[in-house]
PDB file of N, CA and C in Angstrom:
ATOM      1  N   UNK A1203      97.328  92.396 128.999  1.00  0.00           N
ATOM      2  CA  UNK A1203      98.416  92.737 128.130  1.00  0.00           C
ATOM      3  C   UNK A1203      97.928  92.789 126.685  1.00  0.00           C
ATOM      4  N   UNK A1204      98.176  94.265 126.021  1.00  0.00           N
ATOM      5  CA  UNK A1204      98.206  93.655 124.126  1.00  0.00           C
ATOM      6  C   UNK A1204      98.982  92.720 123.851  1.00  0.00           C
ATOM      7  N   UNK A1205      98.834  91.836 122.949  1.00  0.00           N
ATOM      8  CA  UNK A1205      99.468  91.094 122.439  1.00  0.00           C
ATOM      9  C   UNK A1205      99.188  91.083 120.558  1.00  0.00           C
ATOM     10  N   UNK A1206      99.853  91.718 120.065  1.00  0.00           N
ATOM     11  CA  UNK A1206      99.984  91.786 118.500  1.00  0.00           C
ATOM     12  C   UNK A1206     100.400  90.123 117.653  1.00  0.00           C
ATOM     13  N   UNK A1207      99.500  90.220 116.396  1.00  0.00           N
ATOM     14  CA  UNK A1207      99.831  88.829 116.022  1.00  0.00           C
ATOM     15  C   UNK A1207      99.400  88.520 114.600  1.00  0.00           C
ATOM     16  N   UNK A1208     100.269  89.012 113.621  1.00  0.00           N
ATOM     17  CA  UNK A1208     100.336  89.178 112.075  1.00  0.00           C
ATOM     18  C   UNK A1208      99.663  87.678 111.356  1.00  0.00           C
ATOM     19  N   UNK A1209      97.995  87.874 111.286  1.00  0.00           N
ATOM     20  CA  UNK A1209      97.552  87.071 109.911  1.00  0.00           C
ATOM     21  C   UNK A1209      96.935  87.365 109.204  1.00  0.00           C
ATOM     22  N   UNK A1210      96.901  86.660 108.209  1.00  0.00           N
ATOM     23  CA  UNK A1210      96.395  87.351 106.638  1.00  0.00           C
ATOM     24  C   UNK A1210      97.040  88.272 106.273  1.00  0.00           C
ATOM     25  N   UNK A1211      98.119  88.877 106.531  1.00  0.00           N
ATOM     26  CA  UNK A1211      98.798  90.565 106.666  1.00  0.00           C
ATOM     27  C   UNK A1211      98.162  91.738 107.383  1.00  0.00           C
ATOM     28  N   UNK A1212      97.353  91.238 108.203  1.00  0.00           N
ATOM     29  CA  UNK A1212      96.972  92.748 109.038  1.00  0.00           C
ATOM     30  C   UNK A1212      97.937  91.811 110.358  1.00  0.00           C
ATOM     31  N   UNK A1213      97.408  93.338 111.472  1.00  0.00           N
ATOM     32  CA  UNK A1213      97.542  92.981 112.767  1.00  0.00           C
ATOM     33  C   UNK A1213      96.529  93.247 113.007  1.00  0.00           C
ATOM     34  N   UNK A1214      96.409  92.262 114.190  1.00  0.00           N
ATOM     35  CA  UNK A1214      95.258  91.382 115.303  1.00  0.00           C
ATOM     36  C   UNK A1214      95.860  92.091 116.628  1.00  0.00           C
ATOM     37  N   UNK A1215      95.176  92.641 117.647  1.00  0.00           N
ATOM     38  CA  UNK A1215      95.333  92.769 118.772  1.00  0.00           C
ATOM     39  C   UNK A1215      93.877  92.182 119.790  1.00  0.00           C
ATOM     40  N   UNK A1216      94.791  91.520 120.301  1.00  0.00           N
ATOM     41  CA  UNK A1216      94.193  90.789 121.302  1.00  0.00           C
ATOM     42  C   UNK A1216      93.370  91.515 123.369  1.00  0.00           C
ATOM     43  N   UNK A1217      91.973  90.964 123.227  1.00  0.00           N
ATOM     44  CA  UNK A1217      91.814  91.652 124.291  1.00  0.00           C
ATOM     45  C   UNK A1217      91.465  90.412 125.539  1.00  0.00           C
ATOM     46  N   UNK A1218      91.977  90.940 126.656  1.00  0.00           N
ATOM     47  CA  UNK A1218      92.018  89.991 128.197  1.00  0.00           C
ATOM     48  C   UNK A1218      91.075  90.311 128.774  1.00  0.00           C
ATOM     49  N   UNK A1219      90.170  89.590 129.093  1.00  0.00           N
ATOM     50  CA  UNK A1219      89.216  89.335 130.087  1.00  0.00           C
ATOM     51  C   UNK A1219      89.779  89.221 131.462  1.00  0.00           C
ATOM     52  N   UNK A1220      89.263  90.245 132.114  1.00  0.00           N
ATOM     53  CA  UNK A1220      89.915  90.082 133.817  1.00  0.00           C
ATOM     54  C   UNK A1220      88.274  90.327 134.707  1.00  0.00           C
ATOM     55  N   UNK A1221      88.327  89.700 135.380  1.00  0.00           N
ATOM     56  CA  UNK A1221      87.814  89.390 136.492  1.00  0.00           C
ATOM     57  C   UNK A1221      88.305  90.384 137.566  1.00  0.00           C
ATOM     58  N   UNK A1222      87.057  90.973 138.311  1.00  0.00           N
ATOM     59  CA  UNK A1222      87.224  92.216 139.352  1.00  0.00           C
ATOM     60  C   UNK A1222      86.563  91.557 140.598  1.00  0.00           C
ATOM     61  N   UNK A1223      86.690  91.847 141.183  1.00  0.00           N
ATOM     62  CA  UNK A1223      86.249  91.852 142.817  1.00  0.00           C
ATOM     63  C   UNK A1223      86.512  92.529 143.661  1.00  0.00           C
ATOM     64  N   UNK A1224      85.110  93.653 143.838  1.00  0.00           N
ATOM     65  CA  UNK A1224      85.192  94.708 144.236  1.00  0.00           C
ATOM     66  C   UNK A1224      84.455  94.908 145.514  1.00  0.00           C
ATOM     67  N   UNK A1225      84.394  95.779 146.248  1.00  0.00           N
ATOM     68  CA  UNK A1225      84.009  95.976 147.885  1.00  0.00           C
ATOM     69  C   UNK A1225      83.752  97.620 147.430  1.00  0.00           C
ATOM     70  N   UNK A1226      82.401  98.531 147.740  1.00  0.00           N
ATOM     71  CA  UNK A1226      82.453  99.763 147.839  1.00  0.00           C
ATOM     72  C   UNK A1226      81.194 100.019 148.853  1.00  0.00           C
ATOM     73  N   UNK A1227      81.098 101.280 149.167  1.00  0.00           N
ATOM     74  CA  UNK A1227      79.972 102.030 149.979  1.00  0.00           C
ATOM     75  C   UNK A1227      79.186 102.870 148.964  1.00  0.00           C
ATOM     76  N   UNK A1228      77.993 102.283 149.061  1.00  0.00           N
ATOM     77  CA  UNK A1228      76.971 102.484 147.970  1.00  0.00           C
ATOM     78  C   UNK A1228      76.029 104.098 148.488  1.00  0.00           C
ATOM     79  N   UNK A1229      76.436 104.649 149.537  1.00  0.00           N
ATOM     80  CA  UNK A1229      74.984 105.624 149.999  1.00  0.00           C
ATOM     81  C   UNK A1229      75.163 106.623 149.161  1.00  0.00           C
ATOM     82  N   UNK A1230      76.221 107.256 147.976  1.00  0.00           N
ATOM     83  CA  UNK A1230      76.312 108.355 147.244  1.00  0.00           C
ATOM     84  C   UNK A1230      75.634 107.727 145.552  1.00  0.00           C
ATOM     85  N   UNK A1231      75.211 106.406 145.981  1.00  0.00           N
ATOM     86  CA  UNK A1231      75.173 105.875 144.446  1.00  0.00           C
ATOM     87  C   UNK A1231      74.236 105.287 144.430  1.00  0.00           C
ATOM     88  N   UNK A1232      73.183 105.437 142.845  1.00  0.00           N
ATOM     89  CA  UNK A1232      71.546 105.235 142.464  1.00  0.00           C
ATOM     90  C   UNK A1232      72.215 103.359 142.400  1.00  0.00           C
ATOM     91  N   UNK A1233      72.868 102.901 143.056  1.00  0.00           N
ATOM     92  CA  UNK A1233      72.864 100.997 142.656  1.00  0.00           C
ATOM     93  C   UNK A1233      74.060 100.861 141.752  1.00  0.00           C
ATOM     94  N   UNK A1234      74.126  99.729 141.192  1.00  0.00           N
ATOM     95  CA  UNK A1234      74.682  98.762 139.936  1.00  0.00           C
ATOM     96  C   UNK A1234      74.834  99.536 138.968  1.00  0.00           C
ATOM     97  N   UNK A1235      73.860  98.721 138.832  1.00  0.00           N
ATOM     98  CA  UNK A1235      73.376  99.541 137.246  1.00  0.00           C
ATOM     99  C   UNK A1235      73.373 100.831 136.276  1.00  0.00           C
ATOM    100  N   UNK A1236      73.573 100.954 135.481  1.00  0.00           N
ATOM    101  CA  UNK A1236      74.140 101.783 134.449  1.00  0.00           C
ATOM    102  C   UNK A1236      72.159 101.573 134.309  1.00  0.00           C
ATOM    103  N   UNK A1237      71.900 103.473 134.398  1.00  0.00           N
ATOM    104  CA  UNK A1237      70.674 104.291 134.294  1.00  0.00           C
ATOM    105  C   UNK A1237      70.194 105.213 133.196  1.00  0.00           C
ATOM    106  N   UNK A1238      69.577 105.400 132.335  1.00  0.00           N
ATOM    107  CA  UNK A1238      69.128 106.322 131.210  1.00  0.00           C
ATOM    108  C   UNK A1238      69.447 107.744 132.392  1.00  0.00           C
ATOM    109  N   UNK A1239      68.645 107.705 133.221  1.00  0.00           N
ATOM    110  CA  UNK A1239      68.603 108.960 134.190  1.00  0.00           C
ATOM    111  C   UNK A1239      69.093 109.312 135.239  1.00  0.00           C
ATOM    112  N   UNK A1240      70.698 108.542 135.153  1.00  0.00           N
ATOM    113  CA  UNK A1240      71.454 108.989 136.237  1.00  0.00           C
ATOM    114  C   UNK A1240      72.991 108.675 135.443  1.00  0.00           C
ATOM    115  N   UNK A1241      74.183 109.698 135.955  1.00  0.00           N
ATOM    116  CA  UNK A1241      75.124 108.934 135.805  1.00  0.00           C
ATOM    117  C   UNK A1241      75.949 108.591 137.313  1.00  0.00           C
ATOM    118  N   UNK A1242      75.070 107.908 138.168  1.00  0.00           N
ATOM    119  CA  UNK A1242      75.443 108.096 139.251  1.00  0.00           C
ATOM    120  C   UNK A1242      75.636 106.447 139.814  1.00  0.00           C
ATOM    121  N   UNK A1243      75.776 106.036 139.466  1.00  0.00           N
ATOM    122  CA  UNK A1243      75.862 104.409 139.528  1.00  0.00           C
ATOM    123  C   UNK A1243      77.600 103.633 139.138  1.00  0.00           C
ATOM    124  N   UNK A1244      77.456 102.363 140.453  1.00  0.00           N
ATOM    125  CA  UNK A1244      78.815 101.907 140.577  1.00  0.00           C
ATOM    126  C   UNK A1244      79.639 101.534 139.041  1.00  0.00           C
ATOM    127  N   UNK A1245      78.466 100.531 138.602  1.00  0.00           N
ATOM    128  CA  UNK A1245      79.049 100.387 136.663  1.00  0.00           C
ATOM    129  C   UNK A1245      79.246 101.432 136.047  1.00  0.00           C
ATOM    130  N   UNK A1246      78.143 102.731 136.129  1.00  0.00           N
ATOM    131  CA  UNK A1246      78.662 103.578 135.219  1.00  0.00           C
ATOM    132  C   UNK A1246      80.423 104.139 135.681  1.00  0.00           C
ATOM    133  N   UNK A1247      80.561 104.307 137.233  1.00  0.00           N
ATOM    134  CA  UNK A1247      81.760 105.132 137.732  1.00  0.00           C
ATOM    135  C   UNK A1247      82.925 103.866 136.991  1.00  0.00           C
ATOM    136  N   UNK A1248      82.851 102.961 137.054  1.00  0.00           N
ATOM    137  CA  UNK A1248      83.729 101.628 136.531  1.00  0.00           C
ATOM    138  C   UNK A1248      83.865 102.140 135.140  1.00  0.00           C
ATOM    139  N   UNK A1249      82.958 102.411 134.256  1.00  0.00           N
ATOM    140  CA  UNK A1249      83.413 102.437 133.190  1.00  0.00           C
ATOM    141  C   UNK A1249      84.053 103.483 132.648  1.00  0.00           C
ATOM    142  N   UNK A1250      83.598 104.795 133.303  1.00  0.00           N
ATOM    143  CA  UNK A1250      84.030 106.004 133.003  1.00  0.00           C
ATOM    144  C   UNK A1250      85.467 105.721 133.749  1.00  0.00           C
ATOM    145  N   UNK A1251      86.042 105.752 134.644  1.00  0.00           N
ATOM    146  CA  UNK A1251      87.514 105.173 135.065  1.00  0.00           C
ATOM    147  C   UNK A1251      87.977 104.465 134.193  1.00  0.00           C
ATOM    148  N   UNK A1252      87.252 103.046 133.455  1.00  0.00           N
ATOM    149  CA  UNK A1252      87.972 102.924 132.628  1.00  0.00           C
ATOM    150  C   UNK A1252      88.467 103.156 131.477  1.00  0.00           C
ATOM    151  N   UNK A1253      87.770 104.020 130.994  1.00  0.00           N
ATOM    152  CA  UNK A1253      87.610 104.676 129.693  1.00  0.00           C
ATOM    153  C   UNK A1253      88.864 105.676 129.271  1.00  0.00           C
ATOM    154  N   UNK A1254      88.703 106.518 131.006  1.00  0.00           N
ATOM    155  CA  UNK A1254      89.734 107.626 130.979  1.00  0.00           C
ATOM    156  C   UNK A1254      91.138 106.599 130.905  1.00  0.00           C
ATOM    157  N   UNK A1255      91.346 105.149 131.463  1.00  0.00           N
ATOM    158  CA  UNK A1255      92.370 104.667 131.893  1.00  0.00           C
ATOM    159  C   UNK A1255      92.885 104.059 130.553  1.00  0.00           C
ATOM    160  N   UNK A1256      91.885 103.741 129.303  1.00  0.00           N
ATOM    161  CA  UNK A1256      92.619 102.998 128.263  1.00  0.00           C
ATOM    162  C   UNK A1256      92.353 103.696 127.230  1.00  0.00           C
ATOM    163  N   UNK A1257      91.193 104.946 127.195  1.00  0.00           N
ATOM    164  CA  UNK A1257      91.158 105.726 126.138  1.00  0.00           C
ATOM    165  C   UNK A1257      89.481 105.052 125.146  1.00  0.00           C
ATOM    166  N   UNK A1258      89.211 104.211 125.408  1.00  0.00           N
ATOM    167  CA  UNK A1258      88.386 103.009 124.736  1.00  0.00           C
ATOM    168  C   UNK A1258      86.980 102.764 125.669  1.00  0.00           C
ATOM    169  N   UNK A1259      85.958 102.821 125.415  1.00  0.00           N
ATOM    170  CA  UNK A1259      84.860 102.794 126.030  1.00  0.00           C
ATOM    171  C   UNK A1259      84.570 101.126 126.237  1.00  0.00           C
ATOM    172  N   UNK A1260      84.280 100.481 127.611  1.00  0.00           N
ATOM    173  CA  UNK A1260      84.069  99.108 127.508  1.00  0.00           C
ATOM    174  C   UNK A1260      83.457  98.306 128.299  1.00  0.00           C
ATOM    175  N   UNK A1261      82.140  98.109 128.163  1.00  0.00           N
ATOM    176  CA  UNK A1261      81.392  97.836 129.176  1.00  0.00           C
ATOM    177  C   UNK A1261      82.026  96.855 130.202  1.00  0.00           C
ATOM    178  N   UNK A1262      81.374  97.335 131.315  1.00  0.00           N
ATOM    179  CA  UNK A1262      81.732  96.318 132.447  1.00  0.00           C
ATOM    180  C   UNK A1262      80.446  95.840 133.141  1.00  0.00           C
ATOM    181  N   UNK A1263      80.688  93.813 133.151  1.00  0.00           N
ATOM    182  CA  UNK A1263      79.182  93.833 133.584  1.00  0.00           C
ATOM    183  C   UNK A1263      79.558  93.035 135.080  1.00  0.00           C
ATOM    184  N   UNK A1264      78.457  92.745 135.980  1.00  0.00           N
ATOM    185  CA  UNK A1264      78.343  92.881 137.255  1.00  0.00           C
ATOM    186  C   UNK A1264      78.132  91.286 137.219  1.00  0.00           C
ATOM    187  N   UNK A1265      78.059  90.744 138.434  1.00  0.00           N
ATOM    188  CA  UNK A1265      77.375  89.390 138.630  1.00  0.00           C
ATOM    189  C   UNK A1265      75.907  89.570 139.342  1.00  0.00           C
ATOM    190  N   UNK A1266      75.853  90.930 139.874  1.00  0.00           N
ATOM    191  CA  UNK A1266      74.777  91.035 140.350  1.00  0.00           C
ATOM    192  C   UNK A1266      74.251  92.356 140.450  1.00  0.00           C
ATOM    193  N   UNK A1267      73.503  92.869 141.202  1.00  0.00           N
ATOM    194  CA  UNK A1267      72.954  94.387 141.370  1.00  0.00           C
ATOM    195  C   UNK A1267      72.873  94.612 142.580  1.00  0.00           C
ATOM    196  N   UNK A1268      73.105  96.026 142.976  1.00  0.00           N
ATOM    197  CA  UNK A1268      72.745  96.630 144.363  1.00  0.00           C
ATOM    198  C   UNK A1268      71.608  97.675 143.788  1.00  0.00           C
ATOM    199  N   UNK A1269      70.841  97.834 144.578  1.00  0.00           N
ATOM    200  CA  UNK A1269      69.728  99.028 145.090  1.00  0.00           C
ATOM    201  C   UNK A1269      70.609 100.074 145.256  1.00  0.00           C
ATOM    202  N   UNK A1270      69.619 101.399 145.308  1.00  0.00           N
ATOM    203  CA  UNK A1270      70.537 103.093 145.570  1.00  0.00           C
ATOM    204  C   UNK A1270      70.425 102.492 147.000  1.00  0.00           C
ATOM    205  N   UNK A1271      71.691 103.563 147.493  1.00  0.00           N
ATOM    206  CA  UNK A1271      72.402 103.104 148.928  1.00  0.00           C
ATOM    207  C   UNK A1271      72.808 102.250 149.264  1.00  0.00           C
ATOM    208  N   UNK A1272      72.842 100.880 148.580  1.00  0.00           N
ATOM    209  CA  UNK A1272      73.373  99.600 149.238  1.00  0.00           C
ATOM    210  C   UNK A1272      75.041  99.708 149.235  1.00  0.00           C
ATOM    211  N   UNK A1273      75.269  98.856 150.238  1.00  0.00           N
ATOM    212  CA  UNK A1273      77.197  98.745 150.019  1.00  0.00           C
ATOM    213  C   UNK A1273      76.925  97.242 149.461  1.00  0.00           C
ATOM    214  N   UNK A1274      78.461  97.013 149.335  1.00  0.00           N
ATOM    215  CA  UNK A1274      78.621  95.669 148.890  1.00  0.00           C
ATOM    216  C   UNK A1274      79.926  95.195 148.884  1.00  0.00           C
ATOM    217  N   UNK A1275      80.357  93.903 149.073  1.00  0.00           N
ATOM    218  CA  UNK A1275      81.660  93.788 149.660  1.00  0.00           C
ATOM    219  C   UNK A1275      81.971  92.072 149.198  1.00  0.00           C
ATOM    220  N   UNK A1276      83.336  91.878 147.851  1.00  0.00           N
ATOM    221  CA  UNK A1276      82.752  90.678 146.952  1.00  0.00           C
ATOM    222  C   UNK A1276      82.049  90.711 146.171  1.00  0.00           C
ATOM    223  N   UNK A1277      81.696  91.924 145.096  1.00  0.00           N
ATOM    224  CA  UNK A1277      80.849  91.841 144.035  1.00  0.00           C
ATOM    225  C   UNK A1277      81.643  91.570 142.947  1.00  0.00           C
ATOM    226  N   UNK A1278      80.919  90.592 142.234  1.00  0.00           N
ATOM    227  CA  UNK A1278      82.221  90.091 141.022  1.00  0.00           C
ATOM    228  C   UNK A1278      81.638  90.871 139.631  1.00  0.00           C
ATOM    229  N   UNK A1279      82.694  91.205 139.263  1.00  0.00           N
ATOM    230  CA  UNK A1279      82.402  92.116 137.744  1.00  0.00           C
ATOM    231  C   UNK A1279      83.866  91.556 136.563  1.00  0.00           C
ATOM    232  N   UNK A1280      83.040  91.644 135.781  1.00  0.00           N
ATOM    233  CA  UNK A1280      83.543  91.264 134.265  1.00  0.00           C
ATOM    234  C   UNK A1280      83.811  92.560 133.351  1.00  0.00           C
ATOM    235  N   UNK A1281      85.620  92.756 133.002  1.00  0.00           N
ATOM    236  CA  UNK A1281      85.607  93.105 131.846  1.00  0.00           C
ATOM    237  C   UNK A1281      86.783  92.985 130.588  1.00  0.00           C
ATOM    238  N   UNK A1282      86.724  93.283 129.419  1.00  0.00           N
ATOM    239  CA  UNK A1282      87.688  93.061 128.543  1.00  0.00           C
ATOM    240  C   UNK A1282      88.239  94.400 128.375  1.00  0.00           C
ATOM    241  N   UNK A1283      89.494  94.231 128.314  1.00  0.00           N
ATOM    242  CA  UNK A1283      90.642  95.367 127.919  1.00  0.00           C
ATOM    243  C   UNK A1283      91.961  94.935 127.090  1.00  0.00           C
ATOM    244  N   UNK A1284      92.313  95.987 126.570  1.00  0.00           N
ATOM    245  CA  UNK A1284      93.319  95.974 125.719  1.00  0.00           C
ATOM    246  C   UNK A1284      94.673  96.998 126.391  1.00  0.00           C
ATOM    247  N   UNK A1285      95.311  96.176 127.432  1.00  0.00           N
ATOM    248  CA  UNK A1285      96.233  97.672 127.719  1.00  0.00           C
ATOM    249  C   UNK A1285      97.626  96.787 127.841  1.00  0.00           C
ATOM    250  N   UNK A1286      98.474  97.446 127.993  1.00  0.00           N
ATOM    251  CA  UNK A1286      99.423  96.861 128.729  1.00  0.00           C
ATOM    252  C   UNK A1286      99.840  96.834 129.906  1.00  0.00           C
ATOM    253  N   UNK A1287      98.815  97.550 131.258  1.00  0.00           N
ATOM    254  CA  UNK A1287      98.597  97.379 132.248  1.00  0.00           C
ATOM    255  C   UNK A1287      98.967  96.188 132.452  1.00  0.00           C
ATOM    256  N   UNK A1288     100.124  96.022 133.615  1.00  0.00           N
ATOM    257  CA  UNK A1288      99.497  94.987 134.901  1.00  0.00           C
ATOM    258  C   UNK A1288      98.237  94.640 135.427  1.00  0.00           C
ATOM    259  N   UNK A1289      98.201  93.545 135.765  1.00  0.00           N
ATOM    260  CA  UNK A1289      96.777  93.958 136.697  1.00  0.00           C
ATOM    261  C   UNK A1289      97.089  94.882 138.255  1.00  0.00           C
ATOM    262  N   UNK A1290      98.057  94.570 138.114  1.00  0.00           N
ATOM    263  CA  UNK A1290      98.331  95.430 139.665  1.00  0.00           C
ATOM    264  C   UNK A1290      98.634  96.946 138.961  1.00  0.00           C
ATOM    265  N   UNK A1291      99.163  97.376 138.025  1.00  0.00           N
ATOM    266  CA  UNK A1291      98.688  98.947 137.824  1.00  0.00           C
ATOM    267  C   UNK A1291      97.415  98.850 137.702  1.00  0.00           C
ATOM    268  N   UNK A1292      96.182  98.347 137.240  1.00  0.00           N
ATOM    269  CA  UNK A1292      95.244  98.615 136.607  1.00  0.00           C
ATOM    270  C   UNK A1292      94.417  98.361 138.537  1.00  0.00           C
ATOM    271  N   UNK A1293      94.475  97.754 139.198  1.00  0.00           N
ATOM    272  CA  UNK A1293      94.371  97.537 140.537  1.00  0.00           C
ATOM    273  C   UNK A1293      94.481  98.955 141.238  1.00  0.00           C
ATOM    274  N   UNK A1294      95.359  99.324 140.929  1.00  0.00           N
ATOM    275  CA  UNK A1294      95.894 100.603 141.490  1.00  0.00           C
ATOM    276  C   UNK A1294      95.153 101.879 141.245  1.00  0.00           C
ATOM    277  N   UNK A1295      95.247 101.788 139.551  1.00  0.00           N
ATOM    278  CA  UNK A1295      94.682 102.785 138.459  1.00  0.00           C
ATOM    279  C   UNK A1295      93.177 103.059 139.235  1.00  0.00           C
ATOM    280  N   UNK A1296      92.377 102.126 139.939  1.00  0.00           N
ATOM    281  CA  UNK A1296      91.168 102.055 140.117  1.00  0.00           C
ATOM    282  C   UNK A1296      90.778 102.137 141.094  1.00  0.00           C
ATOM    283  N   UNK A1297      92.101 101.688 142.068  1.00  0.00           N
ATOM    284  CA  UNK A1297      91.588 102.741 143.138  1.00  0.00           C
ATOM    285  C   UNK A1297      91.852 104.010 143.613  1.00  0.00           C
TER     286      UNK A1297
END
């Protein structure tokens, strides 16, 4: 959620850290990891979704890495946003 909050005389908007836990099939994708020479990777597809979803570019980082082709099922990923999404729209939004 934004949450707006007047000090010094500006506004402050506040950003939420949410926690993901995700399950996908890796055989169309170079791994994890965000690549100089691919944009073909699970973080990069995460971020570009989210980007289009809040307008705001924002990294998302992994707890771990897959190899090209691996699946994975329970991978925990970290990121901060500013929306007024639910988590259950933003749940939705993503898949």
């Amino acid at each position: 959620m934004m949450r707006e909050s007047r000090q010094g005389g500006g506004l402050r908007c506040e950003m939420r850290n949410y926690k993901a836990v995700i399950q996908y099939e890796g055989t169309r994708y170079r791994g994890w990891q965000v690549q100089g020479n691919t944009e073909n990777t699970i973080q990069g597809k995460l971020e570009r979704v989210l980007e289009k979803m809040t307008g705001v570019f924002q990294e998302v980082d992994g707890s771990g890495r897959t190899d090209a082709g691996v699946h994975a099922r329970g991978q925990t990923a970290n990121v901060r946003l500013n929306t007024d999404m639910t988590e259950e729209e933003i749940c939705r939004y993503l898949n």
